[in-house]
Short mmCIF file of C-alpha atoms and ligand atoms in Angstrom, two decimals:
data_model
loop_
_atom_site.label_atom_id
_atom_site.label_comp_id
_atom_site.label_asym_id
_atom_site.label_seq_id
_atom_site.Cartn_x
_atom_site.Cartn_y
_atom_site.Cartn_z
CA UNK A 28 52.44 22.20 19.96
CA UNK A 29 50.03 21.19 17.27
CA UNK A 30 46.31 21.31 17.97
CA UNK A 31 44.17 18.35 17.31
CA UNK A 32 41.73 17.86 14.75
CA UNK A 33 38.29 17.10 16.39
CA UNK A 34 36.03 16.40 13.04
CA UNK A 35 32.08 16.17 14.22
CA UNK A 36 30.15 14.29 11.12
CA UNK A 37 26.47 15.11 10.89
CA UNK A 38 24.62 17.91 12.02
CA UNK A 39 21.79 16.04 14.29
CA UNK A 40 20.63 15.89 17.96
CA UNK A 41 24.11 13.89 18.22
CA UNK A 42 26.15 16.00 15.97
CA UNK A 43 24.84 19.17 17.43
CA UNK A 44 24.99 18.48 21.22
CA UNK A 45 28.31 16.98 20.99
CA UNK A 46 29.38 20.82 19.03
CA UNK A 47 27.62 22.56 21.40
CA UNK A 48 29.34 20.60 24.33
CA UNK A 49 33.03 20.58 22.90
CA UNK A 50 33.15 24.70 22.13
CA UNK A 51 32.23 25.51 25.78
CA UNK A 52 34.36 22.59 27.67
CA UNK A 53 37.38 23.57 25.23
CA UNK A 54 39.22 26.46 25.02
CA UNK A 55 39.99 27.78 21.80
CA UNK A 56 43.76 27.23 21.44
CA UNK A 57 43.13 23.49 22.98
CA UNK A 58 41.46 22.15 19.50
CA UNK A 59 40.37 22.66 15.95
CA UNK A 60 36.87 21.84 15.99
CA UNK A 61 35.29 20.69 12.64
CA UNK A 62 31.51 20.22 12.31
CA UNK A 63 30.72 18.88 8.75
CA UNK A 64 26.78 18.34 7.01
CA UNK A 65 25.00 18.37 4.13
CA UNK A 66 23.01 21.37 4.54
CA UNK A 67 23.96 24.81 6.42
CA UNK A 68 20.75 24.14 8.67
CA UNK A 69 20.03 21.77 11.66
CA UNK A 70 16.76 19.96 11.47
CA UNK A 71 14.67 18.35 14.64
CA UNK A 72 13.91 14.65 12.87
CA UNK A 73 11.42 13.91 15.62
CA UNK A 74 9.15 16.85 14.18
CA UNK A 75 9.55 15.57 10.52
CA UNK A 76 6.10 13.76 10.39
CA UNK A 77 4.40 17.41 10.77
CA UNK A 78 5.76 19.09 7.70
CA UNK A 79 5.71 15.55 5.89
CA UNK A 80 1.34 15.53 6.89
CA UNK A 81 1.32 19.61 6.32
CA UNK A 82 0.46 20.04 9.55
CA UNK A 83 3.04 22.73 10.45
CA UNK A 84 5.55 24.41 8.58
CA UNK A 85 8.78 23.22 7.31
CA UNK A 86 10.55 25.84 8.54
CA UNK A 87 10.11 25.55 12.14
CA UNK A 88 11.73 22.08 11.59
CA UNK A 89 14.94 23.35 10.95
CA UNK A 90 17.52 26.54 11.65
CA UNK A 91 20.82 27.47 10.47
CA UNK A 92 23.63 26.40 11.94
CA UNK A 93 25.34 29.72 12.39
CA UNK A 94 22.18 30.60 14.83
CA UNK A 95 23.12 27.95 17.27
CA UNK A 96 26.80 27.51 17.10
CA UNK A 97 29.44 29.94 17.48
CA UNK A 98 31.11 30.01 14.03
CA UNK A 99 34.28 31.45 16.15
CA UNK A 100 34.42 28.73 17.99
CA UNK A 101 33.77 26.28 15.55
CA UNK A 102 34.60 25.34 12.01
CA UNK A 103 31.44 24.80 9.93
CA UNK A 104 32.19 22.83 6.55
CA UNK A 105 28.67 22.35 4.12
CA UNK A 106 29.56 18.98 2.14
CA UNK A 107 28.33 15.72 2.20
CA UNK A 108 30.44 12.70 3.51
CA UNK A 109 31.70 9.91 1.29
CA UNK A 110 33.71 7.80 3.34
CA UNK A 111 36.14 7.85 6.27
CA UNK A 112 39.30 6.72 5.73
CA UNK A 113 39.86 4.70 9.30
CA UNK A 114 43.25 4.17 9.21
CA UNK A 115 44.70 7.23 7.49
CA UNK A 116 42.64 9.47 9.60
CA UNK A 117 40.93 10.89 6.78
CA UNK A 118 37.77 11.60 5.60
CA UNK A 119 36.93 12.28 2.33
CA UNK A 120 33.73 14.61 1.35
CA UNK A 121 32.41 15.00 -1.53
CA UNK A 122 34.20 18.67 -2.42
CA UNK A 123 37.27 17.93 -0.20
CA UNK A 124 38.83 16.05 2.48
CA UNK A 125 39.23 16.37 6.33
CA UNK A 126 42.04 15.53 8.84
CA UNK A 127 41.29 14.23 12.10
CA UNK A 128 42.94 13.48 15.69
CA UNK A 129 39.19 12.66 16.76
CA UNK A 130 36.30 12.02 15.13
CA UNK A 131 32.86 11.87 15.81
CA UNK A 132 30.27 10.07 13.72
CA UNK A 133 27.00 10.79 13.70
CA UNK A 134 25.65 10.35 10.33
CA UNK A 135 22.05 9.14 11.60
CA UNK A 136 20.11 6.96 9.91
CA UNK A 137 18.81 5.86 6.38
CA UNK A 138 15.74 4.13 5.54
CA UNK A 139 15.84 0.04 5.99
CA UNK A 140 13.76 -2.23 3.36
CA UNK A 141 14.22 -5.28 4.13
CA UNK A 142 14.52 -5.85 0.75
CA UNK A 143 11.82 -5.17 -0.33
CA UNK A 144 11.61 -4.46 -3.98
CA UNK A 145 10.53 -1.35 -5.12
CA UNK A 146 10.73 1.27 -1.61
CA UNK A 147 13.01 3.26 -2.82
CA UNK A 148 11.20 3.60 -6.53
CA UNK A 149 7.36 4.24 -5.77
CA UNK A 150 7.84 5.12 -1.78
CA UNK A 151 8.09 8.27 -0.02
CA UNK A 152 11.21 7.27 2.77
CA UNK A 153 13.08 10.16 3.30
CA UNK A 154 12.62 11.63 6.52
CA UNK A 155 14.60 14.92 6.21
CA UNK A 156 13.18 18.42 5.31
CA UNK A 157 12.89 18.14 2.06
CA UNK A 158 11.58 14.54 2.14
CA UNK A 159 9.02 15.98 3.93
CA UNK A 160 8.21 18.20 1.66
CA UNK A 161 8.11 16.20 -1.44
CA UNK A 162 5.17 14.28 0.57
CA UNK A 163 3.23 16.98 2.09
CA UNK A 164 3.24 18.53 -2.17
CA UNK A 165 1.98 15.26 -3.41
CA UNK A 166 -0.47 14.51 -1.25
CA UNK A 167 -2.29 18.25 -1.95
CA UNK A 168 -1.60 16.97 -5.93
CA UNK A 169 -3.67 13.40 -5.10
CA UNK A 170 -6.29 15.83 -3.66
CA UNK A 171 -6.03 18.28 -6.51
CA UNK A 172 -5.53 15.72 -9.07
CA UNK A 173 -8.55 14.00 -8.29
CA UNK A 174 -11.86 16.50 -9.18
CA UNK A 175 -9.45 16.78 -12.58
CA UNK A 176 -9.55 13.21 -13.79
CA UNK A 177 -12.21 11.63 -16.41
CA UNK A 178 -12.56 8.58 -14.79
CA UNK A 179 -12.80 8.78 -10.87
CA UNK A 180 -9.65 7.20 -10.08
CA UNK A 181 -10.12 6.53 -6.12
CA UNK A 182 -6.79 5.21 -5.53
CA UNK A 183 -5.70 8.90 -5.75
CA UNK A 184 -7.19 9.41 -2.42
CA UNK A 185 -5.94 5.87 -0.99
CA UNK A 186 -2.84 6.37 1.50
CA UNK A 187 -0.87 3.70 2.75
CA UNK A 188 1.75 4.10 5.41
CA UNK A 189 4.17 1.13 5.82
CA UNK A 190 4.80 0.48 9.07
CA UNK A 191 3.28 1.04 12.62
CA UNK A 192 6.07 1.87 14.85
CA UNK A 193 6.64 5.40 16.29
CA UNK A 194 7.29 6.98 12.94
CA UNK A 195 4.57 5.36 10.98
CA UNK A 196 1.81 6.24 13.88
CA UNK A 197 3.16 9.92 14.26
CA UNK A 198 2.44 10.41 10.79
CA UNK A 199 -0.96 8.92 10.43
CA UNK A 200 -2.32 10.79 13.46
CA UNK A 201 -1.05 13.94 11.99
CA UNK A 202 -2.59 12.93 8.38
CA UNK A 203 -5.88 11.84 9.86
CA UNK A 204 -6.20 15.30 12.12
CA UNK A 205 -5.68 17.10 8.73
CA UNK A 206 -7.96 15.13 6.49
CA UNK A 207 -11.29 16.94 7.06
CA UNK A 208 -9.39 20.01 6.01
CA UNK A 209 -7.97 18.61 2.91
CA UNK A 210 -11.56 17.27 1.88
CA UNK A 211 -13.12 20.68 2.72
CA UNK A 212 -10.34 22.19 0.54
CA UNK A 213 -10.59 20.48 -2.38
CA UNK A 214 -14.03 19.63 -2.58
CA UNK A 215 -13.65 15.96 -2.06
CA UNK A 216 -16.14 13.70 -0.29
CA UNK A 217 -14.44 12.43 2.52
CA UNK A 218 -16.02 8.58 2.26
CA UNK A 219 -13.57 8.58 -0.63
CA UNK A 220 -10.36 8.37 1.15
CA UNK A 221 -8.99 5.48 2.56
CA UNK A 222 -5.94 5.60 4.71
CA UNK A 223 -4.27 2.29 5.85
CA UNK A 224 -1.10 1.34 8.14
CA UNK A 225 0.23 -2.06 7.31
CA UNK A 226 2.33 -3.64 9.24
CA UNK A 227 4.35 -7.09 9.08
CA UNK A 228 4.86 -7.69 12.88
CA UNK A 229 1.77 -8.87 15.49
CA UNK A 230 1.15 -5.55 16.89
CA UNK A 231 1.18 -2.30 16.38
CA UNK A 232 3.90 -0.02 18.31
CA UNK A 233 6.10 -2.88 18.92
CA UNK A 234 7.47 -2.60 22.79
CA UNK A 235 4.62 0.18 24.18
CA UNK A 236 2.19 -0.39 27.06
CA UNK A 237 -1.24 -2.64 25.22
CA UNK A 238 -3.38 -0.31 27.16
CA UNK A 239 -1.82 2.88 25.41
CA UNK A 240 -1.74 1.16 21.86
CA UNK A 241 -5.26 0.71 22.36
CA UNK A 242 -6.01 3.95 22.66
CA UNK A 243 -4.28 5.10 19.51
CA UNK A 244 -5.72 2.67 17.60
CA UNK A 245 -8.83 3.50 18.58
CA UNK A 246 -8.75 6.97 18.18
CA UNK A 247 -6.72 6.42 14.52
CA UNK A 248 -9.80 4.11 13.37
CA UNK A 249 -12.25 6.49 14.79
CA UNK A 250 -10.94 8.75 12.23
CA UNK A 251 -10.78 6.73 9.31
CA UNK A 252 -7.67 4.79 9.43
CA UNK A 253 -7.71 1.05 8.87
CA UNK A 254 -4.69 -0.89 10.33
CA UNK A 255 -3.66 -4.01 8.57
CA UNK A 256 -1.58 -5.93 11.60
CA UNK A 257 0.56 -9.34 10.95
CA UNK A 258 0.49 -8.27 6.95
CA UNK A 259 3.61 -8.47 5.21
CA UNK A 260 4.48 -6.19 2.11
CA UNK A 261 5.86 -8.12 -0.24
CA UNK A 262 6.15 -5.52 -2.98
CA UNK A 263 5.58 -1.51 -4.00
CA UNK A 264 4.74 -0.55 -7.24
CA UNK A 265 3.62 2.02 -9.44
CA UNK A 266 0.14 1.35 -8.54
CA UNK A 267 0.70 0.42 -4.15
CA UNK A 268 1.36 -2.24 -2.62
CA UNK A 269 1.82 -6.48 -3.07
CA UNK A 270 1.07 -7.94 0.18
CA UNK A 271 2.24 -11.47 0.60
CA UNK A 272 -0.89 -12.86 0.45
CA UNK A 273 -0.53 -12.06 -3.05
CA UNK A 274 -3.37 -9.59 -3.03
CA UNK A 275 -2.86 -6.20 -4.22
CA UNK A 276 -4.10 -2.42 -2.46
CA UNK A 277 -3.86 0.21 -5.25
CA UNK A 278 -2.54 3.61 -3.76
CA UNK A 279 -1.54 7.02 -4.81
CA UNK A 280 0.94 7.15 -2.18
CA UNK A 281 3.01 5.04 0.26
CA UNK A 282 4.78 6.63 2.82
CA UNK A 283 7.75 3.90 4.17
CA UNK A 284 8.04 4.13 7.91
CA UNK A 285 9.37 0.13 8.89
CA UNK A 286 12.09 1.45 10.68
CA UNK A 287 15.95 2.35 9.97
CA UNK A 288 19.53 1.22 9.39
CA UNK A 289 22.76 2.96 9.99
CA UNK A 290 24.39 5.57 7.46
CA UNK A 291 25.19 4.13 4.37
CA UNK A 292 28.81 5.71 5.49
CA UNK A 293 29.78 3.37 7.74
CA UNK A 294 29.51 0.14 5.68
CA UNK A 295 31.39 1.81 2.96
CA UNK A 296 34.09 2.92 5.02
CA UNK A 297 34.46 -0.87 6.22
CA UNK A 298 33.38 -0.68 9.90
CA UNK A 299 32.11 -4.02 11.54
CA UNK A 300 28.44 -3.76 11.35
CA UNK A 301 24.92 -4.81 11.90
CA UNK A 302 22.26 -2.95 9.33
CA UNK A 303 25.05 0.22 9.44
CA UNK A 304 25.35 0.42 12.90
CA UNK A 305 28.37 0.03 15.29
CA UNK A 306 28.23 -2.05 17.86
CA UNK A 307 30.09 0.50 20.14
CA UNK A 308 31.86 0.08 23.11
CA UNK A 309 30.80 1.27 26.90
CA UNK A 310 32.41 4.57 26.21
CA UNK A 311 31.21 5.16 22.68
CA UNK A 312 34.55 4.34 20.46
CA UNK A 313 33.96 2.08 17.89
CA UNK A 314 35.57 -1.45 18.84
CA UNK A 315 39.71 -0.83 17.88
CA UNK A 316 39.75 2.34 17.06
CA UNK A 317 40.95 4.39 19.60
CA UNK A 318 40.04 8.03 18.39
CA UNK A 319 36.57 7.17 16.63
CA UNK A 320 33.37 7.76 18.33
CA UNK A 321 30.29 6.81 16.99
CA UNK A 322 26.95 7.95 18.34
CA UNK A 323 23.24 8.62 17.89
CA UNK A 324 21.76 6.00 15.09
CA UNK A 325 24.68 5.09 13.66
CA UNK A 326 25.93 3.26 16.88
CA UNK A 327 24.19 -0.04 18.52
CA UNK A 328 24.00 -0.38 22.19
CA UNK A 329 22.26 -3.55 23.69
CA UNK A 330 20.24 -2.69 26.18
CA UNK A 331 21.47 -6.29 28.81
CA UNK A 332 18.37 -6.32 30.59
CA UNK A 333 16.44 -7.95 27.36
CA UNK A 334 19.03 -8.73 25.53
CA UNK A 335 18.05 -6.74 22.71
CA UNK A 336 19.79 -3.14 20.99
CA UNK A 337 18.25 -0.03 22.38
CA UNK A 338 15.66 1.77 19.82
CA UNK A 339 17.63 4.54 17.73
CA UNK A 340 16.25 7.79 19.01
CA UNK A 341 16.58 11.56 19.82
CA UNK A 342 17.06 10.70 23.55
CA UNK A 343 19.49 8.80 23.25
CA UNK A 344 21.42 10.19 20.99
CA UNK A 345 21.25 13.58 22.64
CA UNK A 346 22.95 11.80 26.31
CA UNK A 347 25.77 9.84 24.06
CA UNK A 348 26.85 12.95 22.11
CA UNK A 349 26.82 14.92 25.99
CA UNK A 350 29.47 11.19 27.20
CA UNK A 351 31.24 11.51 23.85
CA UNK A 352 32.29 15.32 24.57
CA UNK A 353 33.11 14.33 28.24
CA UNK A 354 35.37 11.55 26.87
CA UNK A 355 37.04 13.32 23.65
CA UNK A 356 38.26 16.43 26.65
CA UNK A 357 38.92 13.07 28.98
CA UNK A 358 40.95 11.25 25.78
CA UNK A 359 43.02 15.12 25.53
CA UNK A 360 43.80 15.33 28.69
CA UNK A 361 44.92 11.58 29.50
CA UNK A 362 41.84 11.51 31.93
CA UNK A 363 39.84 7.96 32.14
CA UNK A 364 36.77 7.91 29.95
CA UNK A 365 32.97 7.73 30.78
CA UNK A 366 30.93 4.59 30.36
CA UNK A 367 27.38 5.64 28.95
CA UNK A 368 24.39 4.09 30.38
CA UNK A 369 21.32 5.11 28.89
CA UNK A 370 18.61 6.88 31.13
CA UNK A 371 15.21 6.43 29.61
CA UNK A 372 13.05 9.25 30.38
CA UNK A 373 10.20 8.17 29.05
CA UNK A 374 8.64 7.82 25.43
CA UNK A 375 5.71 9.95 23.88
CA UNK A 376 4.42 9.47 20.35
CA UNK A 377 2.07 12.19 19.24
CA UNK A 378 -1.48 10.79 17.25
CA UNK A 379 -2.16 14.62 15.82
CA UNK A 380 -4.43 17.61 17.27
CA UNK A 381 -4.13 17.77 20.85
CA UNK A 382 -3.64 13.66 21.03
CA UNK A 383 -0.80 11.73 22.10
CA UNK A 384 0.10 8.78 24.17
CA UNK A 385 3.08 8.14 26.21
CA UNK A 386 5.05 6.47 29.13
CA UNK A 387 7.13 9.27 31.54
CA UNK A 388 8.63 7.24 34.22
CA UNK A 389 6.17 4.80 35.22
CA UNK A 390 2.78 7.04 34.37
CA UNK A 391 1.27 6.09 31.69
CA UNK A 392 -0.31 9.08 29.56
CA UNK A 393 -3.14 9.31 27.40
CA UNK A 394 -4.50 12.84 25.25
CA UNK A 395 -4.07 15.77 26.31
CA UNK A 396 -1.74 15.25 28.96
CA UNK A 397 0.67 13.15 26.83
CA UNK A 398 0.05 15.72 24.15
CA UNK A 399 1.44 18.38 26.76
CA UNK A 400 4.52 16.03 27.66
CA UNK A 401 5.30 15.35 23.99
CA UNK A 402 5.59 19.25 23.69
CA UNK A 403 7.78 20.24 26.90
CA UNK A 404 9.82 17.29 25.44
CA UNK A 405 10.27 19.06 21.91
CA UNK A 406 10.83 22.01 23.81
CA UNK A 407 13.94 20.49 26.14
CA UNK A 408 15.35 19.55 23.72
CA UNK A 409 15.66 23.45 22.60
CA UNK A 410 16.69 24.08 25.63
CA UNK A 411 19.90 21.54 26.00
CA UNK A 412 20.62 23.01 22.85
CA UNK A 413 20.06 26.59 22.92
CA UNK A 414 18.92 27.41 26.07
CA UNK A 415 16.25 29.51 27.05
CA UNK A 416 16.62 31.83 24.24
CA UNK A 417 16.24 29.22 21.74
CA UNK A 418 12.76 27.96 23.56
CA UNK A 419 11.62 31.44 23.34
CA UNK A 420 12.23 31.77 19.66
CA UNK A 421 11.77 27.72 18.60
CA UNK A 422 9.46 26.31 20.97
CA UNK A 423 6.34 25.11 20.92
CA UNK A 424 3.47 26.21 22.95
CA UNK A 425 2.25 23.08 24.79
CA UNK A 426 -1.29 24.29 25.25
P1 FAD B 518 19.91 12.81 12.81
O1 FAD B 518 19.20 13.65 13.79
O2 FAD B 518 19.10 12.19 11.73
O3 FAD B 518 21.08 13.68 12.16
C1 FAD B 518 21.94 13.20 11.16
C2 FAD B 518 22.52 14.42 10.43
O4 FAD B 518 23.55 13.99 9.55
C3 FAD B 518 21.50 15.16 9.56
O5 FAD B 518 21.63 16.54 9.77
C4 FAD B 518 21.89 14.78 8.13
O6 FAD B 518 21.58 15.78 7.19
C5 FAD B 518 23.39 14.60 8.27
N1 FAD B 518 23.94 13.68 7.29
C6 FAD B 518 23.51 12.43 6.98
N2 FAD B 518 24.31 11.86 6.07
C7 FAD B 518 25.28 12.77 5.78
C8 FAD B 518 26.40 12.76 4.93
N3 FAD B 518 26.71 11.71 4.18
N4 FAD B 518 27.17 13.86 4.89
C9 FAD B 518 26.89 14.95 5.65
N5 FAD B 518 25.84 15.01 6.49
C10 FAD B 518 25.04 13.93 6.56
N6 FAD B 518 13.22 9.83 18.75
C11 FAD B 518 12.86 10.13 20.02
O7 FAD B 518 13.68 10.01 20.95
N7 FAD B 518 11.60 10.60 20.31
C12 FAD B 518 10.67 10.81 19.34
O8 FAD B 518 9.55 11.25 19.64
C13 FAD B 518 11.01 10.51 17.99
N8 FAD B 518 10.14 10.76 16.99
C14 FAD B 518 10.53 10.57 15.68
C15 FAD B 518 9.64 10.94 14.66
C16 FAD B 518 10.00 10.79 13.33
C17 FAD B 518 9.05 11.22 12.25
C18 FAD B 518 11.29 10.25 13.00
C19 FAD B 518 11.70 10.07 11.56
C20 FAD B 518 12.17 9.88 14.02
C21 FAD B 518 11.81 10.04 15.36
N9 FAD B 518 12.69 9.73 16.42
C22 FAD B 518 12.34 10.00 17.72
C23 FAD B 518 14.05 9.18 16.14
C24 FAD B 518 15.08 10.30 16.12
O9 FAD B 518 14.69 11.29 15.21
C25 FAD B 518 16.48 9.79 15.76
O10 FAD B 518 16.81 8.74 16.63
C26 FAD B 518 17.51 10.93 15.89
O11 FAD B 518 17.26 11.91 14.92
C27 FAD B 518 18.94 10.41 15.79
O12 FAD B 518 19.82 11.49 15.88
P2 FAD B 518 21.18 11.49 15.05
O13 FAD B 518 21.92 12.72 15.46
O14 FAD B 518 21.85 10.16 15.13
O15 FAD B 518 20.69 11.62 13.52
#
């Protein structure tokens, strides 16, 4: 009897669990497991703003594959996805192409514009490793650039984050910690820096407790950072930002955090969609298609108690891909399939240093304590995925 093709897409918190999941619940001669990304490491995207601010070091935001998974277990393919092939049970990679019986998508997320002109051009939006590289190198250039100039050109030291959601806030609070450093380093007055978040919606941290946004906006101002709230961009440049009131801030760097669409992927390879996600169904296939599973922030879930999707994150993604592994062994063995319901733990969003602010069940948590939570919760995740081992060697120390 022939063994099926499971073919995992995307090495994230959804790609990886689901691996992880599928090479201990299977035996070896019950499936060919395929994982397939684009680089031979695994990368924790919820650490990303960190590196991006230069606030810790790229490489404890990522490890290779081959030190989680067992490569006997599992088939590890380096290549980047071009499209699946639905029907034909194909998908094609840029150096190749894969069989499947099953697959599993979870290609994450890309940056969304909203059309606005000019993001991907003159913005930083990449939030991968080596995104966050490129930003945390050209924000020590703006700082090195600017005793070298003839003219003081202040807009070298102006930085302007787009957006003041989770992402956006994670990576000002880490910026602002850093900035007295910076100045110190490179012998720049710190009155000359300007740091602003802009954002196009009423509030800051759309969805969070007012009493905790508060708090991070006050601590974010007290260190220099001036939010711009209800303020549309209409435009980046060369130079910053348009805002729709026509008037104009002149930056050395924008870092685009407004929030994300699906992988690019999934509206090539001619899926139903809404911004690249998949509106999946109860037990994570995508709507007709029997042996396709789509997780993590490629799929859409509505959460029915507001009517509204649930927010793409690590936490969810992590409990689909742990469903989608119970349901690919249930789909195998003729077995009925799991309906996922999300169970929201809580959400903490870190403001830099020992600051952080956060909901865990219904407490509501503000510095140090939230900064504490925010770590054990980096560290879990280690743990679902490694185990104790991997805490050891990964984690972070929460004190
Ligand atoms: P990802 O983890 O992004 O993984 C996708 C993988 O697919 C990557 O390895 C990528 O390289 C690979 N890939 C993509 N395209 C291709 C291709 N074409 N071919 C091959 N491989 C490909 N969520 C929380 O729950 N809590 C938080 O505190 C939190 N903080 C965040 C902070 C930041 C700065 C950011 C950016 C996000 C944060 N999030 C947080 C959101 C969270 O990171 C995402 O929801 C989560 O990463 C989604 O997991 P995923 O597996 O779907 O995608």
């Amino acid at each position: 009897l022939k063994k099926p093709n499971i073919v995992i897409l995307g090495a994230g918190y959804a790609g990886m669990i689901t691996a992880s999941r599928l090479t201990k619940q299977l035996g070896h001669n019950e499936a060919n497991i395929t994982l397939v990304n684009k680089h031979d490491y695994h990368y924790q995207t919820t650490w990303l703003h960190e590196p991006a601010a230069g606030t810790l070091s790229p490489e404890r935001t990522r490890m290779p594959i081959n030190s989680v998974l067992d490569l006997n277990k599992i088939k590890f393919v380096k290549d980047s996805v071009v499209e699946i092939k639905r029907e034909e049970k194909r998908v094609v990679l840029e150096n190749g192409e894969l069989e499947f019986d099953y697959l599993v998508v979870g290609l994450g997320a890309e940056a969304e514009t909203f059309g606005v002109p000019g993001v991907h051009e003159h913005a930083f939006s990449k939030w991968t490793v080596n995104g966050a590289r490129e930003v945390k190198e050209h924000i020590e250039y703006m700082f090195a650039k600017y005793n070298n100039t003839p003219e003081p050109q202040d807009e070298l030291l102006t930085f302007i984050v787009a957006g003041a959601g989770f992402t956006g806030i994670e990576f000002i609070g880490e910026l602002s910690e850093r900035l007295p450093q910076l100045c110190a380093h490179y012998d720049v007055p710190k009155d000359k820096v300007k740091m602003y978040v802009i954002e196009a919606a009423p509030s800051a941290l759309p969805g969070f407790d007012p009493e905790l946004v508060e708090y991070a906006m006050n601590l974010l101002e007290s260190r220099g950072v001036e939010f711009k709230i209800n303020c549309p961009i209409k435009e980046v440049t060369e130079s910053g930002v348009t805002l729709a009131s026509g008037d104009e801030i002149k930056a050395g760097t924008v870092v685009w955090a407004t929030g994300v669409r699906g992988s690019s992927v999934i509206e090539k390879s001619g899926f139903e969609n809404m911004r690249g996600r998949i509106k999946v169904d109860l037990d994570l296939r995508a709507p007709g298609h029997e042996n396709i599973f789509v997780i993590g922030d490629c799929a859409l879930m509505i959460n029915e108690e507001i009517n509204r999707p649930y927010p793409p994150t690590a936490q969810i993604a992590m409990q689909m891909a742990e469903v989608c592994a119970n349901n690919i062994k249930a789909l195998m063995k003729g077995d009925s399939l799991k309906q996922f319901k999300p169970d929201i733990k809580g959400t903490v969003a870190s403001l830099g240093g020992k600051e952080a602010i956060g909901v865990v069940g219904t407490r509501k948590l503000f510095g140090t304590s939230a900064n504490f939570m925010k770590k054990m919760i980096d560290n879990r995740y280690l743990f679902l995925l490694g185990g104790p081992a991997l805490v050891l060697k990964r984690g972070k120390n929460p004190m």
